[in-house]
Backbone as JSON Lines, residues from 0, in Angstrom:
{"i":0,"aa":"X","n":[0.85,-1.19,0.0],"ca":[0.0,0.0,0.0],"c":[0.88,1.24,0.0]}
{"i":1,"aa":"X","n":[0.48,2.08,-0.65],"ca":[1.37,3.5,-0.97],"c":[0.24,4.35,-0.52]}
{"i":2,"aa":"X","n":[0.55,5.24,0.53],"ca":[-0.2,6.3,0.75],"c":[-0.41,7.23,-0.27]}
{"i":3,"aa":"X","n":[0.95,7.6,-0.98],"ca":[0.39,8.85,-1.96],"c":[-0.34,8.14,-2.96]}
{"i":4,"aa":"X","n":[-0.67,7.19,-2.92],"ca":[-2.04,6.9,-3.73],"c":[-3.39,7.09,-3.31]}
{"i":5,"aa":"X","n":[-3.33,6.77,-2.15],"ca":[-4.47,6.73,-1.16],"c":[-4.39,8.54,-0.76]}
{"i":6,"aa":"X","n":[-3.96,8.92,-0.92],"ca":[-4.08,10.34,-0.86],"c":[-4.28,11.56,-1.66]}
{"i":7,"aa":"X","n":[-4.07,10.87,-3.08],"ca":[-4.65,10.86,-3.99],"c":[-6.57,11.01,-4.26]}
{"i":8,"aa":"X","n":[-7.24,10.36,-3.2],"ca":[-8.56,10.27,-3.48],"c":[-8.8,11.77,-3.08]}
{"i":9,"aa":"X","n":[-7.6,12.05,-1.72],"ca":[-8.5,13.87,-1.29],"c":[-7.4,14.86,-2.02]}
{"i":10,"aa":"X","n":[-6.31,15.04,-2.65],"ca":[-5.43,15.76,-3.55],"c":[-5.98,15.87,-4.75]}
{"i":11,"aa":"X","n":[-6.41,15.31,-5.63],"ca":[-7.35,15.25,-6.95],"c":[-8.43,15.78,-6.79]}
{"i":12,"aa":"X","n":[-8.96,17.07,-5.79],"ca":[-10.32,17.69,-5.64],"c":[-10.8,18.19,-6.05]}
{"i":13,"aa":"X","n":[-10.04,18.93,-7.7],"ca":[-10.65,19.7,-8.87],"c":[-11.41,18.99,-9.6]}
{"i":14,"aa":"X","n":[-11.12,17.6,-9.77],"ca":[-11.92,17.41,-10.83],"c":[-13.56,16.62,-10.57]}
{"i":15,"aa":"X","n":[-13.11,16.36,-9.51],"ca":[-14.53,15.72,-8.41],"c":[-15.17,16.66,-7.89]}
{"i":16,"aa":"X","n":[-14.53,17.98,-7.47],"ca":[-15.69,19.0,-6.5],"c":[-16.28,19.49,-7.88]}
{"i":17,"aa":"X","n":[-15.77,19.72,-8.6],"ca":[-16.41,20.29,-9.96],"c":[-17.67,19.41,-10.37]}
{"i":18,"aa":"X","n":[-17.73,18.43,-9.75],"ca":[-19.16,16.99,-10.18],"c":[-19.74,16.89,-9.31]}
{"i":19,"aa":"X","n":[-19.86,17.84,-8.32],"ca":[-20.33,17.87,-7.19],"c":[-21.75,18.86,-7.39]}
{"i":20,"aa":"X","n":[-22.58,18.08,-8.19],"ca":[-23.78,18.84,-8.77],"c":[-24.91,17.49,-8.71]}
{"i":21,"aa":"X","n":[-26.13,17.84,-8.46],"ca":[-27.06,17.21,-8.84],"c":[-27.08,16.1,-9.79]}
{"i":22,"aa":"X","n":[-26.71,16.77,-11.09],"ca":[-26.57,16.28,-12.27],"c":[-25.32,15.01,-12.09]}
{"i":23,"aa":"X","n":[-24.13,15.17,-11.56],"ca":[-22.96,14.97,-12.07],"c":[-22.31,14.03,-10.6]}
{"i":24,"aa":"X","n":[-23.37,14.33,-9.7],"ca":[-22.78,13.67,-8.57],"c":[-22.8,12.19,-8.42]}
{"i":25,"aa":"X","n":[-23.63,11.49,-8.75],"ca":[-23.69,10.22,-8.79],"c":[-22.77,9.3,-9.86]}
{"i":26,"aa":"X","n":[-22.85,10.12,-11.18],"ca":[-21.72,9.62,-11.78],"c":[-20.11,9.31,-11.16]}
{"i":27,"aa":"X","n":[-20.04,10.69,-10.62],"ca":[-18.51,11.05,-10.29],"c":[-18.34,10.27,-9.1]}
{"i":28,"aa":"X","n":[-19.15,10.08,-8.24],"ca":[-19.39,8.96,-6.63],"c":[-18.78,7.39,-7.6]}
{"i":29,"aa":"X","n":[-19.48,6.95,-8.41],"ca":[-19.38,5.7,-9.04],"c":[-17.99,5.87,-9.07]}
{"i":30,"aa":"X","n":[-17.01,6.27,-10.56],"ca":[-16.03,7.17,-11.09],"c":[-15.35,7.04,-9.59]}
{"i":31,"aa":"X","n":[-15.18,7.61,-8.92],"ca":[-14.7,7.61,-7.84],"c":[-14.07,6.18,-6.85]}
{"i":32,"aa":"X","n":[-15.3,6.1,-6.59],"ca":[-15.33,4.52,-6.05],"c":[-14.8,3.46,-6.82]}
{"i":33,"aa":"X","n":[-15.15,3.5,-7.84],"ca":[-14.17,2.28,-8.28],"c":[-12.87,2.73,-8.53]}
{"i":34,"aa":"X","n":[-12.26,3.61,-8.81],"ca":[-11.37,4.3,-8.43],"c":[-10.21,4.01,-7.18]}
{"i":35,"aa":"X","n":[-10.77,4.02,-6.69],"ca":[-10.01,4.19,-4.8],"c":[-10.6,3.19,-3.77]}
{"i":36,"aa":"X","n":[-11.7,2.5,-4.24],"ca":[-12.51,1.81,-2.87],"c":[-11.47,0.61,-3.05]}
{"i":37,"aa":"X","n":[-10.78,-0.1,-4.32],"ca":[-9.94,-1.06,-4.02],"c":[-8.98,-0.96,-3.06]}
{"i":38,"aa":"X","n":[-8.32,0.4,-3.07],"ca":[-7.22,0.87,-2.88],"c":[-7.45,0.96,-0.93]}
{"i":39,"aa":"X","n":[-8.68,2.07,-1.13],"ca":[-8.54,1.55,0.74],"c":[-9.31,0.37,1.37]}
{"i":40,"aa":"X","n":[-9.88,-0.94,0.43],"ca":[-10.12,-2.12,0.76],"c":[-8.88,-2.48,1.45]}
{"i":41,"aa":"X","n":[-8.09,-2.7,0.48],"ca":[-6.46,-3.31,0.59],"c":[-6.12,-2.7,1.42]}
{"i":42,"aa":"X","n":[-5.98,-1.2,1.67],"ca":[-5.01,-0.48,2.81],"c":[-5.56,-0.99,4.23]}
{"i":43,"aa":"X","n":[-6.91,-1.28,4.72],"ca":[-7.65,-1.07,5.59],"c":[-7.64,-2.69,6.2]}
{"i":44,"aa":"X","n":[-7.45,-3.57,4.71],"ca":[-7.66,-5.05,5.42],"c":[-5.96,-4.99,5.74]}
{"i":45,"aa":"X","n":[-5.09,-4.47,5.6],"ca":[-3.61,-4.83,5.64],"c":[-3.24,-4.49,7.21]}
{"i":46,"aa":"X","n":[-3.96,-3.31,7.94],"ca":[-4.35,-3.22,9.03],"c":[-5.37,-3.59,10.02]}
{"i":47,"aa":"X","n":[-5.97,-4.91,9.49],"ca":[-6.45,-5.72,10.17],"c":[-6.17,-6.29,11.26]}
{"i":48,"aa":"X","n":[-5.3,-6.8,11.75],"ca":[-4.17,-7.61,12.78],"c":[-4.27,-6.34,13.95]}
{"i":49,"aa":"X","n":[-3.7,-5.24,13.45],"ca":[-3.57,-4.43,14.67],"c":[-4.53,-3.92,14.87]}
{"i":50,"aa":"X","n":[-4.3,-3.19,16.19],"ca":[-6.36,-3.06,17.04],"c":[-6.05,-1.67,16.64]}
{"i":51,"aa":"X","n":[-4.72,-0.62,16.55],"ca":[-4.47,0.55,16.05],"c":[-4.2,1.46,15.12]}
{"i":52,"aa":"X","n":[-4.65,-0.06,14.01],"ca":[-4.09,0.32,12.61],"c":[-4.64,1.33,11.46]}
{"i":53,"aa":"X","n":[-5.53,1.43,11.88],"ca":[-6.86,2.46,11.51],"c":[-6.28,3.67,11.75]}
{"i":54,"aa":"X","n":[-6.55,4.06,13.04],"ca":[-6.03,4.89,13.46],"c":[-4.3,5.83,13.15]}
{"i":55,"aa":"X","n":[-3.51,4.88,13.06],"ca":[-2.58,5.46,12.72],"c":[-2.35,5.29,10.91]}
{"i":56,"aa":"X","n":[-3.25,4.51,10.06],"ca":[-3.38,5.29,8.63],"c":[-4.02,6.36,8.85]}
{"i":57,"aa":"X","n":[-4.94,6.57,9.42],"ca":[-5.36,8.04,9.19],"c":[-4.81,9.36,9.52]}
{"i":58,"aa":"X","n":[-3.59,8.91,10.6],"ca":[-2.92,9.82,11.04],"c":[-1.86,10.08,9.74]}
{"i":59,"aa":"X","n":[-1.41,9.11,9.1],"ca":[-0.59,9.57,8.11],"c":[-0.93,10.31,7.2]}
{"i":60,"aa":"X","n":[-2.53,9.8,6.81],"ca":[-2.57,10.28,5.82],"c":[-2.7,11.93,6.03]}
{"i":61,"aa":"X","n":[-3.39,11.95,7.23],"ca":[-3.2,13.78,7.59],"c":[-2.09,14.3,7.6]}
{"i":62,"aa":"X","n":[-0.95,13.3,7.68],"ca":[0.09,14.07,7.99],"c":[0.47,14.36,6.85]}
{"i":63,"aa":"X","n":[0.53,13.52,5.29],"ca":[0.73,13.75,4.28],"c":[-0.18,14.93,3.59]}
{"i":64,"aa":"X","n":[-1.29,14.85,3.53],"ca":[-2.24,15.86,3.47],"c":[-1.34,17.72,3.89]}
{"i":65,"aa":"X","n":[-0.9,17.59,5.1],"ca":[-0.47,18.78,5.84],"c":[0.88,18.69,5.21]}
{"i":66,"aa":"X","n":[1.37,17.93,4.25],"ca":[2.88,18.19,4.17],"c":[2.55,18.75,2.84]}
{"i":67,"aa":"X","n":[1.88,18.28,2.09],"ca":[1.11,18.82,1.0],"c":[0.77,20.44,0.99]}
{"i":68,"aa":"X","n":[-0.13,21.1,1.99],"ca":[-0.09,21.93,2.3],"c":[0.54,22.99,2.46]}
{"i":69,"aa":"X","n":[1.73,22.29,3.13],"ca":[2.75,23.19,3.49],"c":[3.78,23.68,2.08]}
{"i":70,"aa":"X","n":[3.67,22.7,1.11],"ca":[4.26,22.81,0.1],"c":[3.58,24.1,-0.86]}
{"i":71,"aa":"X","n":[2.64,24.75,-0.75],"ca":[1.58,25.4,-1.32],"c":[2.23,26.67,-1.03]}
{"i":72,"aa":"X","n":[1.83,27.54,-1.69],"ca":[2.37,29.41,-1.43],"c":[1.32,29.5,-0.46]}
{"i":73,"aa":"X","n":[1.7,30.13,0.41],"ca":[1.06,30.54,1.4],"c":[-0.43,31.35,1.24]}
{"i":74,"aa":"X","n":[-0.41,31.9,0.37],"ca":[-1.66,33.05,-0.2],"c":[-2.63,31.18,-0.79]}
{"i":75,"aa":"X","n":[-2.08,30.48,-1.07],"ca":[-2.68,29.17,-1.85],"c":[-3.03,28.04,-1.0]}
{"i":76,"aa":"X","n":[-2.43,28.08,0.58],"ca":[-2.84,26.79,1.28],"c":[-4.17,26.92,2.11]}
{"i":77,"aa":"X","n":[-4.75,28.03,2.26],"ca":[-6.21,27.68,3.06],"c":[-7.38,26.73,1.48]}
{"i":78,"aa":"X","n":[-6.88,27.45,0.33],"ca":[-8.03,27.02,-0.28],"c":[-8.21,25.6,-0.52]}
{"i":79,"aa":"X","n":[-6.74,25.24,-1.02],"ca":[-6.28,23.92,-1.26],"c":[-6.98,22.88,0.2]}
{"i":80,"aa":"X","n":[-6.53,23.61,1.03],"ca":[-7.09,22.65,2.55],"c":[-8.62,22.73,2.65]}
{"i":81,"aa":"X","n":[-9.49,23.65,1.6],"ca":[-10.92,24.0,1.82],"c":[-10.99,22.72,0.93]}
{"i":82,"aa":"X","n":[-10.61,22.87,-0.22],"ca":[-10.83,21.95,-1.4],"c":[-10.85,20.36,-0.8]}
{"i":83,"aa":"X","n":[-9.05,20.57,-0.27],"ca":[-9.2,18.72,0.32],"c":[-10.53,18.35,1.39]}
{"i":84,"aa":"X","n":[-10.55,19.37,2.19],"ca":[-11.82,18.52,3.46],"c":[-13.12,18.47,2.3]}
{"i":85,"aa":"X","n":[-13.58,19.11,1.04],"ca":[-14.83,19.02,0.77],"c":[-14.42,17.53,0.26]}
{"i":86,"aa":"X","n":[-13.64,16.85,0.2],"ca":[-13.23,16.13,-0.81],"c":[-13.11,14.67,0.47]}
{"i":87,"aa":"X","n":[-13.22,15.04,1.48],"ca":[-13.05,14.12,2.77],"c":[-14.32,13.85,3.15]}
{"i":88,"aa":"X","n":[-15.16,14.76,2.49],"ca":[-16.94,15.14,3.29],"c":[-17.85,14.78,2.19]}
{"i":89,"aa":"X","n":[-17.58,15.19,0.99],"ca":[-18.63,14.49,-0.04],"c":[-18.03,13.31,-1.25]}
{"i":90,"aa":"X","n":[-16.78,12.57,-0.98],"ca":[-16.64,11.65,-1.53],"c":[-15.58,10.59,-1.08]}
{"i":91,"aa":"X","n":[-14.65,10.98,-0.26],"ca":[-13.68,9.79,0.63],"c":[-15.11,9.12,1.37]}
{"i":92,"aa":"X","n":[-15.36,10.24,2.98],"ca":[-15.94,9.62,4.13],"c":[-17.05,8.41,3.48]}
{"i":93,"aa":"X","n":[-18.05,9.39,2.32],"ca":[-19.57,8.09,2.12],"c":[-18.81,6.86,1.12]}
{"i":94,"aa":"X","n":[-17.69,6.99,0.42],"ca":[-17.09,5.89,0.43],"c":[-16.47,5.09,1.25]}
{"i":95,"aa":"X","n":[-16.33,5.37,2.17],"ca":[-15.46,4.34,2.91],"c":[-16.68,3.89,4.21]}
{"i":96,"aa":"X","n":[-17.86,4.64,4.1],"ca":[-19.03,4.12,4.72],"c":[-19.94,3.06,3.77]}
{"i":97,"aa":"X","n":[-19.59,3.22,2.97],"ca":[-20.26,2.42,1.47],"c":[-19.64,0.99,1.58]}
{"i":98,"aa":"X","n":[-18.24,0.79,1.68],"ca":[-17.44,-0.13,0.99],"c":[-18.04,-1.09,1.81]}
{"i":99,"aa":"X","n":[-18.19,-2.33,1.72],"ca":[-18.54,-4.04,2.13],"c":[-17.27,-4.18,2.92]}
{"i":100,"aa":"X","n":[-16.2,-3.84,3.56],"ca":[-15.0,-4.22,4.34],"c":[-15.66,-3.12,5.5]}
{"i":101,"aa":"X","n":[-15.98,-3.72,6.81],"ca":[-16.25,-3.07,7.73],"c":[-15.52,-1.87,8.18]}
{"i":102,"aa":"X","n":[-14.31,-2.53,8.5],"ca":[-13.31,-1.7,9.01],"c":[-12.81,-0.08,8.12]}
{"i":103,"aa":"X","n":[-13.48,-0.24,7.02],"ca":[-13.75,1.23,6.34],"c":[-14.5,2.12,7.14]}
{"i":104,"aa":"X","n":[-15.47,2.03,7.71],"ca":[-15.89,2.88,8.32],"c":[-15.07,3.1,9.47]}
{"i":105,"aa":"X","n":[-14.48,2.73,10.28],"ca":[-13.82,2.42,11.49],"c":[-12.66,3.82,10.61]}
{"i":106,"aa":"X","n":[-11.92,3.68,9.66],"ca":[-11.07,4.26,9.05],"c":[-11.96,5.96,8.91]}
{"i":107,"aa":"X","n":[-13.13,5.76,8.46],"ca":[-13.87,7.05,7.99],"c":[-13.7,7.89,9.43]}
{"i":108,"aa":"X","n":[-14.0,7.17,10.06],"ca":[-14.31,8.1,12.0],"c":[-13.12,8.22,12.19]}
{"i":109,"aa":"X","n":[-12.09,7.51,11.98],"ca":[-10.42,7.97,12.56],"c":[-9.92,9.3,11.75]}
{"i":110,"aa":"X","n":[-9.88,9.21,10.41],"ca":[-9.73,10.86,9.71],"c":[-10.4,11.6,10.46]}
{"i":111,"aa":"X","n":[-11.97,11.46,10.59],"ca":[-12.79,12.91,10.79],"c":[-12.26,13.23,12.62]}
{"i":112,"aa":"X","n":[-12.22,12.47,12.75],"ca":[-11.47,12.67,14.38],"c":[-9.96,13.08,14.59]}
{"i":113,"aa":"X","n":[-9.26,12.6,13.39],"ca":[-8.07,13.04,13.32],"c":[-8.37,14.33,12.73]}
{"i":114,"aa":"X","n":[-8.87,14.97,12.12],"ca":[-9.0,15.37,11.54],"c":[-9.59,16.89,13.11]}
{"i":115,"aa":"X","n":[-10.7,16.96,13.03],"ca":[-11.33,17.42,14.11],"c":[-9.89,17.73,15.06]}
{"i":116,"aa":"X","n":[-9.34,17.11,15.73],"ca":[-8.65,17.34,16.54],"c":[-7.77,18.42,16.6]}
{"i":117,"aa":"X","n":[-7.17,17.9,15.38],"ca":[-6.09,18.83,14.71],"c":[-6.53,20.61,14.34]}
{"i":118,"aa":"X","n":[-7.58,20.37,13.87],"ca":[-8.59,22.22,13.57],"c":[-10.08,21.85,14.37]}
{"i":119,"aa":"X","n":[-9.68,22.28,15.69],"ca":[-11.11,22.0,16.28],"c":[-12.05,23.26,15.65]}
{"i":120,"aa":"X","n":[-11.47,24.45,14.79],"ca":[-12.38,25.58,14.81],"c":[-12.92,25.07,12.97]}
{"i":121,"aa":"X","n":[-12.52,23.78,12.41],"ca":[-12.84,23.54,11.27],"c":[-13.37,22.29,11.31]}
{"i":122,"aa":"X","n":[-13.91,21.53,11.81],"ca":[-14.35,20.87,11.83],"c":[-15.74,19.87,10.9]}
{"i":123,"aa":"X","n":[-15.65,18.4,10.92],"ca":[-16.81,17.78,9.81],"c":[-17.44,16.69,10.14]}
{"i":124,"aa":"X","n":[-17.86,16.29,9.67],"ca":[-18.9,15.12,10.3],"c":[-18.87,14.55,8.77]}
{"i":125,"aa":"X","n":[-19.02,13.27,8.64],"ca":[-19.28,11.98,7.86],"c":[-20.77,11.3,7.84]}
{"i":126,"aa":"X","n":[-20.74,11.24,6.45],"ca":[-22.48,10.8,6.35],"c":[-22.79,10.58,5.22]}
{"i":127,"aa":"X","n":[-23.72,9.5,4.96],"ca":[-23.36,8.18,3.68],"c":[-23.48,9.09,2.52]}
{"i":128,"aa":"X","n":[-23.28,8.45,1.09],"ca":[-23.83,9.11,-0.43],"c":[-25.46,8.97,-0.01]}
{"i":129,"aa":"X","n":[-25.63,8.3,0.46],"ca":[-27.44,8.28,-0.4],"c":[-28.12,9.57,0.39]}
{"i":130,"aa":"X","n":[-27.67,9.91,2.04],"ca":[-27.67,11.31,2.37],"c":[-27.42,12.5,2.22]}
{"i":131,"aa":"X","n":[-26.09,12.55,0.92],"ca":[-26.01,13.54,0.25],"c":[-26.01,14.19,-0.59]}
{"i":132,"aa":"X","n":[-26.69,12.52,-1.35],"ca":[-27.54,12.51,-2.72],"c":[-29.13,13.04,-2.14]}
{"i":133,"aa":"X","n":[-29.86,12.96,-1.21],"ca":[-31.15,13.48,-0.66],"c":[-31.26,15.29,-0.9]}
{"i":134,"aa":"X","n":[-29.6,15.48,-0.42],"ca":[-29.62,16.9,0.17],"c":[-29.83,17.75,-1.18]}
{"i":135,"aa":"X","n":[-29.21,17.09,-2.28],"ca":[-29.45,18.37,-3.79],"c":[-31.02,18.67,-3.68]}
{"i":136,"aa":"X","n":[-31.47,19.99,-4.08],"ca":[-32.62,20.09,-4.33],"c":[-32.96,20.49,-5.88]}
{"i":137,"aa":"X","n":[-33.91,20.43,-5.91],"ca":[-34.07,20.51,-7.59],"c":[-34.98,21.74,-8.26]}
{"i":138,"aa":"X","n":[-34.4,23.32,-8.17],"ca":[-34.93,24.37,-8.08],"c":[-35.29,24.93,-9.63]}
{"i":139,"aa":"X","n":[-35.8,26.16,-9.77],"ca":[-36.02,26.61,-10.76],"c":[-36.65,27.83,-10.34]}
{"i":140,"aa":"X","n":[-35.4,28.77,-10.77],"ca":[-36.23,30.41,-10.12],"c":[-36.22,30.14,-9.07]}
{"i":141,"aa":"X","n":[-35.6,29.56,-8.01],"ca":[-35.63,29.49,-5.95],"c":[-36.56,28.39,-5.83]}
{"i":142,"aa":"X","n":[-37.5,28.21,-6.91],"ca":[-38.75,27.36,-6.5],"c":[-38.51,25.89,-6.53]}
{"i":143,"aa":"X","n":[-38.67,25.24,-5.11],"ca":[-38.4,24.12,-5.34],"c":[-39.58,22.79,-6.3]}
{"i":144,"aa":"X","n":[-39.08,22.53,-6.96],"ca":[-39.82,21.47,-7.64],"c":[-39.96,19.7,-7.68]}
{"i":145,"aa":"X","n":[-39.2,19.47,-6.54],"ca":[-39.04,18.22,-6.17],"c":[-40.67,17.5,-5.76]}
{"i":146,"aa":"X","n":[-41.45,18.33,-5.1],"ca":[-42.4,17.71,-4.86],"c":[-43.39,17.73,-5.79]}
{"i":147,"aa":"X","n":[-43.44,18.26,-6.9],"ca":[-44.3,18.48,-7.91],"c":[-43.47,17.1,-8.83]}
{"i":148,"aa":"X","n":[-42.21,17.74,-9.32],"ca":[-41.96,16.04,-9.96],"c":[-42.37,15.02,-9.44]}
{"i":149,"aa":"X","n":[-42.28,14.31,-7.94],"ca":[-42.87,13.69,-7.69],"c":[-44.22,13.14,-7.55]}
{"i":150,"aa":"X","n":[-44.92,13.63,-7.85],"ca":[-46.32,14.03,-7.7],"c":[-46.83,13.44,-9.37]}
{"i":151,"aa":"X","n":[-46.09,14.02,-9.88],"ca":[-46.2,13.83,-11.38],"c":[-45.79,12.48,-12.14]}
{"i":152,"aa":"X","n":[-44.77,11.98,-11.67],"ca":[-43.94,10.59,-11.48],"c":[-45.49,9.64,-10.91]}
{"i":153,"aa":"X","n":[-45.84,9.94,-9.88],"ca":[-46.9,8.99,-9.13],"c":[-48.45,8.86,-10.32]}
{"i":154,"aa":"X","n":[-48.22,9.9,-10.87],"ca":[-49.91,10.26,-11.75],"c":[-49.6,9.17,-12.76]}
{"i":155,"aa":"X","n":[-48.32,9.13,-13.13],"ca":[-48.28,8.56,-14.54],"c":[-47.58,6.93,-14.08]}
């Protein structure tokens, strides 16, 4: 297992937050996931054995994350760090709550806690795709139209 691969899923956040639309989100979740869910299958079962192993991938990977950071012009590292957590919050965490290897989730709560710890004044919470596939709404002119499509869906 190579972390800068696995770190890779939250460093690559241009081209995923950009699909981070109604339209485009479910594709890019798929796209995604098959993508990387092998990658922290493997990382996550390789730390199986130890009761701490979770825990201290996630610490790396923050730490890589922050070395990343630091590498950034200074005027350039808050955004980059805005970019990576959206990228920890709408497509790592509900993957690694998704994946069929338990201990993914176990991994999801060790970032956001590692994570949390480290910027208690920035802080995130984890919570599946199909919850943040609920949250798009489907407007036109402010007006929401979700319940009228539906409505319309049921007639026919």
């Amino acid at each position: 297992m190579k972390l800068e691969e696995l770190c890779a899923a939250v460093q690559e956040a241009r081209y995923y937050n950009e699909r981070f639309t109604r339209r485009e989100y479910t594709s890019a979740f798929r796209t995604y996931t098959e993508r990387f869910g092998p990658l922290y299958m493997e990382a996550v079962r390789e730390t199986a054995e130890d009761p701490d192993g979770r825990r201290v991938l996630a610490e790396q990977l923050l730490d890589l994350l922050e070395a990343g950071w630091k590498r950034q012009r200074p005027w350039n590292r808050t955004m980059v760090q805005a970019r990576e957590k959206q990228m920890l919050v709408t497509y790592l965490s509900p993957m690694l709550l998704g994946l069929e290897e338990p201990l993914c989730q176990e991994l999801a709560e060790r970032l956001r806690d590692g994570w949390n710890t480290r910027r208690p004044k920035d802080i995130y919470n984890i919570t599946t795709y199909a919850r943040l596939q609920e949250g798009f709404r489907n407007v036109i002119l402010g007006i929401d139209i979700t319940g009228w499509q539906k409505r319309r869906e049921e007639e026919s």
